[in-house]
Amino acid sequence: MPRLLFDPNLAQCPDYNLDIWEPTRTPLINPTTDHAQAAVVLTNIWNAQNAVERQQWQAQLDQDAAEAEARRDEVEEQERLRQEEIDREKEEQRKEEEKKNAIKYVPIPDRDVPTRPPVIASAVATRRLEKGEYVPLWYYTNAGLEDATRSFNIVDEEALSLIRREDGSTSLVPSLTSKESKAVIEDQFLSWEEFSIAAPRMIDAMSRARWPNDRIKMTANFWSNLTVHPFRSSGNQLDKNTLLLYQGEQRKLWHQAISSPGHGYDLSRINEQLLSQTKDRLYWKERECIDAERDNIVSDTIIVTILNTTNLYSPLLFPLLNYPTFTVTNAGHDFSTLCSTLASPPIVPGPATIATYNTRFTMHASRYIRTSFIRHSGRIPHHA
């Protein structure tokens, strides 16, 4: 049905009795219908048509209103969705801001200032512990906590550092995760007192970092089994050092093994055979250090050859005529000072050749000089 362009309610019925409507009345004229009756018929027809058009107009208005309402609803829905999207983006930004700067949004507890400061390790140790990685016990010793306090917030979390991996490749990682403290000490070099302080603190930190209960229990049992091991109460310091070395090495190896399929194990079970091997290894390492120190003393010598010893000084002062070649240990002195030590008043021999010279200095020059002279000549020089 064609759409009405004008409101039929405003239309007025024509006066069909007027002469201008005679052509319209004429077709209706017949023996029973005159012009007046024809005008009535035309009026009735117009009124009927106008009533239909009024209904159509009203339906058209209703339809337009419904369509307008639908359009308004659609616009409002789009606006609602747009606003929800804006609110969602703002909420995501807020959450991201809280996540990125979590410290700024931490709620303030309603409690007094503590008398003793809380145990808070460095951000490096905390981040690694949250990731389940290996963390040296030193970070939870008193020295480690003091270091964390001194270095608090000196590293930008967003800064990146270039590190070299074990396979030789390099990659950029957050500086916070790569900034190892320069003062950190490996577990094996901690004292038993430091170990006893740090271990319970790390167990508590594991719990706060939401480590699985089985891992926390295993680690606690591991350290507990070490403290009750016979080596711990031994009077031999080597036994105690062996436990610390075993603890440091095996805990680090466990972190490497647990991430490799099929290589994990229960760390708390002390391997006595491995412990014995560790003790042997530590023993021979200490022996090598002792032998190296002894060899250092023997090797730090100067070979002095006197080429011209004729008529230089009285044999009573320095009988080199019979022993022109001798060995002394350097004390950080030049050749003149060395001769002044051997003879008094100071006498510097003639041309000499230093065959071997080592710059390692020894404070007790006279003792080594005297020993060397006795070894070579069997006699002690005057005023040596």
CSV table of C-alpha atoms in Angstrom, one decimal:
chain,number,residue,atom,x,y,z
A,1,MET,CA,0.0,0.0,0.0
A,2,PRO,CA,1.4,3.4,-1.0
A,3,ARG,CA,2.5,5.5,1.9
A,4,LEU,CA,0.3,8.5,2.6
A,5,LEU,CA,2.0,11.8,2.4
A,6,PHE,CA,-0.7,14.0,4.0
A,7,ASP,CA,-2.8,13.5,7.2
A,8,PRO,CA,-6.4,12.5,6.1
A,9,ASN,CA,-7.7,13.9,9.4
A,10,LEU,CA,-7.0,17.4,8.0
A,11,ALA,CA,-9.0,16.8,4.8
A,12,GLN,CA,-12.5,18.2,4.3
A,13,CYS,CA,-15.2,16.5,2.3
A,14,PRO,CA,-16.1,18.5,-0.9
A,15,ASP,CA,-19.6,19.9,-1.4
A,16,TYR,CA,-20.7,17.6,-4.2
A,17,ASN,CA,-23.9,19.7,-4.7
A,18,LEU,CA,-21.8,22.5,-6.3
A,19,ASP,CA,-21.9,22.9,-10.1
A,20,ILE,CA,-18.2,22.0,-10.4
A,21,TRP,CA,-19.0,18.5,-9.3
A,22,GLU,CA,-21.8,18.1,-11.8
A,23,PRO,CA,-19.5,16.0,-14.1
A,24,THR,CA,-18.8,13.8,-11.2
A,25,ARG,CA,-22.5,13.4,-10.3
A,26,THR,CA,-23.7,12.8,-13.9
A,27,PRO,CA,-22.6,9.1,-14.1
A,28,LEU,CA,-24.6,8.4,-11.0
A,29,ILE,CA,-27.9,9.9,-12.4
A,30,ASN,CA,-30.6,7.4,-13.3
A,31,PRO,CA,-34.4,7.2,-13.0
A,32,THR,CA,-34.2,6.6,-9.3
A,33,THR,CA,-31.3,8.9,-8.5
A,34,ASP,CA,-31.2,12.7,-9.0
A,35,HIS,CA,-28.3,15.1,-8.6
A,36,ALA,CA,-29.0,15.6,-4.9
A,37,GLN,CA,-29.0,11.9,-4.3
A,38,ALA,CA,-25.8,11.5,-6.4
A,39,ALA,CA,-24.1,14.2,-4.2
A,40,VAL,CA,-25.1,12.2,-1.1
A,41,VAL,CA,-23.6,9.1,-2.6
A,42,LEU,CA,-20.3,10.9,-3.5
A,43,THR,CA,-20.2,12.3,0.0
A,44,ASN,CA,-20.6,8.8,1.5
A,45,ILE,CA,-18.0,7.4,-0.8
A,46,TRP,CA,-15.5,10.2,0.3
A,47,ASN,CA,-16.2,9.7,4.0
A,48,ALA,CA,-15.7,6.0,3.6
A,49,GLN,CA,-12.4,6.5,1.8
A,50,ASN,CA,-11.3,9.1,4.3
A,51,ALA,CA,-12.0,6.7,7.2
A,52,VAL,CA,-9.8,4.1,5.5
A,53,GLU,CA,-7.1,6.7,4.9
A,54,ARG,CA,-7.3,7.8,8.6
A,55,GLN,CA,-6.8,4.2,9.7
A,56,GLN,CA,-3.9,3.8,7.2
A,57,TRP,CA,-2.5,7.1,8.5
A,58,GLN,CA,-2.7,6.0,12.1
A,59,ALA,CA,-1.1,2.7,11.2
A,60,GLN,CA,1.6,4.6,9.4
A,61,LEU,CA,2.1,6.8,12.4
A,62,ASP,CA,2.2,3.8,14.7
A,63,GLN,CA,4.7,2.1,12.4
A,64,ASP,CA,6.9,5.2,12.3
A,65,ALA,CA,6.8,5.5,16.0
A,66,ALA,CA,7.8,1.8,16.4
A,67,GLU,CA,10.6,2.2,14.0
A,68,ALA,CA,11.8,5.4,15.7
A,69,GLU,CA,11.6,3.6,19.0
A,70,ALA,CA,13.6,0.7,17.6
A,71,ARG,CA,16.2,3.1,16.2
A,72,ARG,CA,16.4,4.8,19.6
A,73,ASP,CA,16.8,1.4,21.3
A,74,GLU,CA,19.5,0.5,18.8
A,75,VAL,CA,21.3,3.8,19.4
A,76,GLU,CA,21.0,3.4,23.1
A,77,GLU,CA,22.2,-0.2,22.9
A,78,GLN,CA,25.2,0.8,20.9
A,79,GLU,CA,25.9,3.6,23.3
A,80,ARG,CA,25.6,1.1,26.2
A,81,LEU,CA,27.9,-1.3,24.5
A,82,ARG,CA,30.4,1.5,23.7
A,83,GLN,CA,30.3,2.7,27.3
A,84,GLU,CA,30.8,-0.9,28.6
A,85,GLU,CA,33.8,-1.2,26.3
A,86,ILE,CA,35.2,2.0,27.7
A,87,ASP,CA,34.5,0.8,31.2
A,88,ARG,CA,36.1,-2.5,30.4
A,89,GLU,CA,39.2,-0.9,29.0
A,90,LYS,CA,39.5,1.4,32.0
A,91,GLU,CA,39.1,-1.6,34.3
A,92,GLU,CA,41.8,-3.5,32.4
A,93,GLN,CA,44.1,-0.5,32.5
A,94,ARG,CA,43.4,-0.2,36.3
A,95,LYS,CA,44.3,-3.9,36.8
A,96,GLU,CA,47.4,-3.5,34.7
A,97,GLU,CA,48.4,-0.5,36.6
A,98,GLU,CA,47.9,-2.3,39.9
A,99,LYS,CA,49.8,-5.3,38.6
A,100,LYS,CA,52.6,-3.1,37.2
A,101,ASN,CA,52.8,-1.0,40.3
A,102,ALA,CA,51.5,-3.4,42.9
A,103,ILE,CA,53.3,-1.7,45.7
A,104,LYS,CA,51.3,1.5,45.2
A,105,TYR,CA,48.0,-0.3,45.6
A,106,VAL,CA,48.8,-2.6,48.6
A,107,PRO,CA,46.1,-2.0,51.2
A,108,ILE,CA,47.4,-0.5,54.5
A,109,PRO,CA,46.9,-3.0,57.4
A,110,ASP,CA,45.4,-1.6,60.6
A,111,ARG,CA,48.2,-2.4,63.0
A,112,ASP,CA,51.1,-0.7,64.8
A,113,VAL,CA,54.7,-0.3,63.7
A,114,PRO,CA,56.5,-3.6,64.6
A,115,THR,CA,59.2,-3.5,67.1
A,116,ARG,CA,61.4,-5.9,65.1
A,117,PRO,CA,61.6,-5.3,61.3
A,118,PRO,CA,60.1,-8.0,59.1
A,119,VAL,CA,62.3,-10.6,57.3
A,120,ILE,CA,62.2,-9.3,53.7
A,121,ALA,CA,64.8,-10.7,51.2
A,122,SER,CA,65.9,-8.9,48.1
A,123,ALA,CA,63.7,-8.5,45.1
A,124,VAL,CA,65.9,-10.8,43.1
A,125,ALA,CA,65.5,-13.7,45.6
A,126,THR,CA,61.8,-13.1,46.0
A,127,ARG,CA,61.2,-13.1,42.2
A,128,ARG,CA,63.2,-16.3,41.7
A,129,LEU,CA,61.5,-18.0,44.6
A,130,GLU,CA,58.1,-17.1,43.2
A,131,LYS,CA,59.2,-18.7,39.9
A,132,GLY,CA,60.3,-21.9,41.8
A,133,GLU,CA,64.0,-21.4,40.9
A,134,TYR,CA,67.1,-22.0,42.9
A,135,VAL,CA,67.9,-19.2,45.4
A,136,PRO,CA,71.2,-19.2,47.4
A,137,LEU,CA,70.6,-19.4,51.2
A,138,TRP,CA,72.8,-16.3,51.6
A,139,TYR,CA,69.9,-14.1,50.7
A,140,TYR,CA,68.1,-15.1,53.9
A,141,THR,CA,71.1,-14.7,56.2
A,142,ASN,CA,71.5,-11.6,58.3
A,143,ALA,CA,74.1,-10.3,55.8
A,144,GLY,CA,71.8,-11.0,52.9
A,145,LEU,CA,68.9,-9.1,54.5
A,146,GLU,CA,71.2,-6.2,55.3
A,147,ASP,CA,72.3,-6.1,51.7
A,148,ALA,CA,68.7,-6.1,50.5
A,149,THR,CA,68.0,-3.1,52.7
A,150,ARG,CA,71.0,-1.2,51.4
A,151,SER,CA,70.2,-2.0,47.7
A,152,PHE,CA,66.4,-1.5,48.1
A,153,ASN,CA,64.9,-0.1,44.8
A,154,ILE,CA,68.2,0.7,43.1
A,155,VAL,CA,67.2,-1.5,40.1
A,156,ASP,CA,64.4,-0.4,37.7
A,157,GLU,CA,62.1,-3.3,37.1
A,158,GLU,CA,61.5,-2.3,33.5
A,159,ALA,CA,65.2,-2.1,32.7
A,160,LEU,CA,66.6,-4.9,30.6
A,161,SER,CA,70.0,-6.6,30.9
A,162,LEU,CA,71.9,-8.6,28.3
A,163,ILE,CA,73.0,-12.0,29.7
A,164,ARG,CA,74.9,-14.9,28.2
A,165,ARG,CA,73.3,-18.3,28.6
A,166,GLU,CA,75.0,-21.7,29.2
A,167,ASP,CA,74.7,-22.6,25.5
A,168,GLY,CA,76.6,-19.4,24.5
A,169,SER,CA,73.5,-17.5,23.3
A,170,THR,CA,72.5,-14.1,24.6
A,171,SER,CA,69.1,-12.7,25.5
A,172,LEU,CA,67.6,-9.6,27.2
A,173,VAL,CA,66.0,-10.2,30.6
A,174,PRO,CA,64.6,-7.8,33.2
A,175,SER,CA,67.4,-6.3,35.2
A,176,LEU,CA,65.7,-7.2,38.4
A,177,THR,CA,66.0,-11.0,37.6
A,178,SER,CA,69.6,-10.8,36.5
A,179,LYS,CA,71.0,-8.4,39.1
A,180,GLU,CA,72.8,-10.8,41.4
A,181,SER,CA,74.2,-9.2,44.5
A,182,LYS,CA,77.9,-8.8,44.4
A,183,ALA,CA,78.2,-9.9,48.0
A,184,VAL,CA,76.3,-13.2,47.5
A,185,ILE,CA,78.1,-16.3,49.0
A,186,GLU,CA,77.5,-19.9,47.7
A,187,ASP,CA,75.8,-22.2,50.2
A,188,GLN,CA,78.9,-24.3,50.7
A,189,PHE,CA,80.8,-21.4,52.1
A,190,LEU,CA,78.3,-20.4,54.7
A,191,SER,CA,78.9,-21.2,58.3
A,192,TRP,CA,76.6,-23.5,60.3
A,193,GLU,CA,75.3,-20.5,62.2
A,194,GLU,CA,74.4,-18.7,58.9
A,195,PHE,CA,72.8,-21.9,57.6
A,196,SER,CA,70.7,-22.4,60.7
A,197,ILE,CA,69.4,-18.8,60.5
A,198,ALA,CA,68.7,-18.8,56.7
A,199,ALA,CA,67.0,-22.2,56.3
A,200,PRO,CA,63.9,-21.5,58.4
A,201,ARG,CA,63.5,-18.1,56.8
A,202,MET,CA,63.6,-19.6,53.3
A,203,ILE,CA,61.0,-22.2,54.3
A,204,ASP,CA,58.7,-19.4,55.4
A,205,ALA,CA,59.5,-17.5,52.2
A,206,MET,CA,58.6,-20.7,50.1
A,207,SER,CA,55.2,-20.8,51.8
A,208,ARG,CA,54.6,-17.1,51.0
A,209,ALA,CA,55.7,-17.7,47.4
A,210,ARG,CA,53.0,-20.5,47.2
A,211,TRP,CA,55.3,-23.4,46.7
A,212,PRO,CA,53.5,-26.8,46.7
A,213,ASN,CA,53.4,-28.3,50.1
A,214,ASP,CA,55.3,-31.4,49.0
A,215,ARG,CA,58.3,-29.3,47.9
A,216,ILE,CA,58.3,-27.3,51.1
A,217,LYS,CA,58.1,-30.5,53.1
A,218,MET,CA,60.9,-32.1,51.1
A,219,THR,CA,63.2,-29.1,51.5
A,220,ALA,CA,62.5,-28.8,55.3
A,221,ASN,CA,63.2,-32.6,55.7
A,222,PHE,CA,66.4,-32.3,53.7
A,223,TRP,CA,67.7,-29.5,55.9
A,224,SER,CA,66.5,-31.3,59.1
A,225,ASN,CA,68.2,-34.5,58.1
A,226,LEU,CA,71.5,-32.7,57.6
A,227,THR,CA,71.3,-31.1,61.1
A,228,VAL,CA,70.8,-34.4,62.8
A,229,HIS,CA,73.4,-36.3,60.7
A,230,PRO,CA,76.3,-37.7,62.7
A,231,PHE,CA,78.7,-35.4,60.8
A,232,ARG,CA,77.0,-32.4,62.3
A,233,SER,CA,78.0,-33.3,65.9
A,234,SER,CA,81.5,-34.6,64.8
A,235,GLY,CA,84.5,-33.0,66.3
A,236,ASN,CA,86.2,-33.1,62.9
A,237,GLN,CA,85.6,-29.8,61.1
A,238,LEU,CA,86.0,-31.6,57.8
A,239,ASP,CA,82.8,-33.6,58.5
A,240,LYS,CA,80.8,-30.4,59.2
A,241,ASN,CA,82.2,-28.7,56.1
A,242,THR,CA,81.2,-31.8,54.1
A,243,LEU,CA,77.6,-31.4,55.1
A,244,LEU,CA,77.5,-27.8,54.0
A,245,LEU,CA,79.2,-28.6,50.7
A,246,TYR,CA,76.8,-31.5,50.1
A,247,GLN,CA,73.8,-29.3,50.9
A,248,GLY,CA,75.0,-26.5,48.5
A,249,GLU,CA,75.7,-28.8,45.6
A,250,GLN,CA,72.8,-31.2,45.9
A,251,ARG,CA,70.1,-28.5,46.3
A,252,LYS,CA,71.4,-26.7,43.2
A,253,LEU,CA,71.5,-30.0,41.2
A,254,TRP,CA,68.0,-30.9,42.4
A,255,HIS,CA,66.6,-27.7,40.8
A,256,GLN,CA,68.3,-28.7,37.5
A,257,ALA,CA,67.1,-32.3,37.6
A,258,ILE,CA,63.5,-31.6,38.6
A,259,SER,CA,62.9,-29.6,35.4
A,260,SER,CA,64.3,-32.5,33.3
A,261,PRO,CA,61.7,-35.2,32.6
A,262,GLY,CA,62.6,-38.5,34.3
A,263,HIS,CA,65.4,-37.0,36.4
A,264,GLY,CA,63.6,-35.8,39.5
A,265,TYR,CA,64.1,-37.3,43.0
A,266,ASP,CA,63.5,-36.8,46.7
A,267,LEU,CA,66.2,-34.5,47.9
A,268,SER,CA,65.5,-35.2,51.6
A,269,ARG,CA,67.0,-38.7,51.3
A,270,ILE,CA,70.6,-38.3,52.2
A,271,ASN,CA,72.9,-40.3,49.9
A,272,GLU,CA,75.6,-41.6,52.2
A,273,GLN,CA,77.7,-42.9,49.4
A,274,LEU,CA,77.6,-39.5,47.7
A,275,LEU,CA,78.2,-37.8,51.1
A,276,SER,CA,81.4,-40.0,51.5
A,277,GLN,CA,82.6,-39.0,48.1
A,278,THR,CA,82.0,-35.4,48.8
A,279,LYS,CA,84.1,-35.7,52.0
A,280,ASP,CA,86.9,-37.3,50.1
A,281,ARG,CA,86.8,-34.6,47.4
A,282,LEU,CA,86.8,-31.9,50.0
A,283,TYR,CA,89.7,-33.5,51.9
A,284,TRP,CA,91.9,-33.6,48.8
A,285,LYS,CA,90.9,-30.1,47.9
A,286,GLU,CA,92.1,-28.8,51.2
A,287,ARG,CA,95.3,-30.8,50.9
A,288,GLU,CA,96.0,-29.3,47.5
A,289,CYS,CA,95.5,-25.8,49.0
A,290,ILE,CA,97.9,-26.6,51.9
A,291,ASP,CA,100.5,-28.0,49.4
A,292,ALA,CA,100.1,-25.1,47.1
A,293,GLU,CA,100.8,-22.6,50.0
A,294,ARG,CA,103.9,-24.6,51.0
A,295,ASP,CA,105.1,-24.7,47.4
A,296,ASN,CA,104.7,-20.9,47.2
A,297,ILE,CA,107.1,-20.4,50.0
A,298,VAL,CA,109.7,-22.7,48.5
A,299,SER,CA,109.4,-21.2,45.0
A,300,ASP,CA,109.6,-17.5,46.0
A,301,THR,CA,113.4,-17.4,45.9
A,302,ILE,CA,116.2,-15.4,44.3
A,303,ILE,CA,119.4,-17.0,43.0
A,304,VAL,CA,122.2,-14.5,43.5
A,305,THR,CA,125.6,-15.2,41.9
A,306,ILE,CA,128.6,-13.1,43.1
A,307,LEU,CA,131.0,-12.7,40.1
A,308,ASN,CA,133.7,-10.6,41.9
A,309,THR,CA,134.2,-11.2,45.5
A,310,THR,CA,137.9,-10.2,45.8
A,311,ASN,CA,139.0,-7.7,48.5
A,312,LEU,CA,135.4,-6.4,49.0
A,313,TYR,CA,135.1,-6.8,52.7
A,314,SER,CA,136.6,-8.6,55.7
A,315,PRO,CA,135.9,-12.4,55.9
A,316,LEU,CA,134.8,-11.8,59.5
A,317,LEU,CA,131.9,-9.7,58.3
A,318,PHE,CA,130.8,-11.8,55.3
A,319,PRO,CA,132.8,-15.0,54.3
A,320,LEU,CA,131.6,-15.1,50.7
A,321,LEU,CA,135.1,-16.0,49.3
A,322,ASN,CA,134.4,-19.6,50.3
A,323,TYR,CA,130.8,-19.6,49.3
A,324,PRO,CA,130.3,-17.3,46.2
A,325,THR,CA,126.8,-18.6,45.4
A,326,PHE,CA,123.9,-18.8,47.8
A,327,THR,CA,120.1,-18.7,47.8
A,328,VAL,CA,117.8,-16.2,49.7
A,329,THR,CA,114.1,-15.5,49.8
A,330,ASN,CA,113.0,-12.1,48.6
A,331,ALA,CA,111.4,-9.7,51.1
A,332,GLY,CA,110.5,-7.0,48.7
A,333,HIS,CA,113.9,-5.4,48.9
A,334,ASP,CA,116.3,-4.5,46.1
A,335,PHE,CA,119.7,-6.1,45.9
A,336,SER,CA,121.4,-3.3,47.9
A,337,THR,CA,118.9,-3.7,50.8
A,338,LEU,CA,119.4,-7.5,50.6
A,339,CYS,CA,123.2,-7.1,51.1
A,340,SER,CA,122.6,-4.6,53.9
A,341,THR,CA,120.6,-7.3,55.7
A,342,LEU,CA,123.4,-9.8,55.4
A,343,ALA,CA,126.3,-7.5,56.5
A,344,SER,CA,126.7,-4.7,58.8
A,345,PRO,CA,127.8,-2.0,58.2
A,346,PRO,CA,126.0,-2.1,54.8
A,347,ILE,CA,128.3,-3.5,52.0
A,348,VAL,CA,127.2,-3.9,48.4
A,349,PRO,CA,129.3,-6.5,46.5
A,350,GLY,CA,130.5,-6.0,43.0
A,351,PRO,CA,128.9,-7.1,39.8
A,352,ALA,CA,126.2,-9.7,40.4
A,353,THR,CA,123.8,-11.7,38.3
A,354,ILE,CA,120.2,-12.5,39.5
A,355,ALA,CA,119.4,-15.7,37.8
A,356,THR,CA,115.8,-16.1,39.1
A,357,TYR,CA,113.6,-13.3,40.5
A,358,ASN,CA,110.1,-13.7,41.8
A,359,THR,CA,108.2,-10.6,43.0
A,360,ARG,CA,106.2,-12.3,45.7
A,361,PHE,CA,107.2,-10.6,48.9
A,362,THR,CA,107.8,-12.2,52.4
A,363,MET,CA,107.8,-10.0,55.5
A,364,HIS,CA,110.2,-12.3,57.4
A,365,ALA,CA,113.2,-11.7,55.2
A,366,SER,CA,115.9,-12.3,57.8
A,367,ARG,CA,114.6,-15.7,58.8
A,368,TYR,CA,114.5,-17.0,55.3
A,369,ILE,CA,117.9,-15.5,54.5
A,370,ARG,CA,119.5,-17.1,57.6
A,371,THR,CA,117.9,-20.5,56.7
A,372,SER,CA,119.1,-20.4,53.1
A,373,PHE,CA,122.6,-19.4,54.1
A,374,ILE,CA,122.8,-22.2,56.6
A,375,ARG,CA,121.5,-24.7,54.0
A,376,HIS,CA,124.2,-23.7,51.5
A,377,SER,CA,127.2,-22.8,53.7
A,378,GLY,CA,126.6,-24.4,57.0
A,379,ARG,CA,127.6,-21.1,58.6
A,380,ILE,CA,125.6,-18.0,59.8
A,381,PRO,CA,127.0,-14.8,58.4
A,382,HIS,CA,128.0,-12.0,60.9
A,383,HIS,CA,125.0,-9.8,61.7
A,384,ALA,CA,122.8,-11.8,59.4
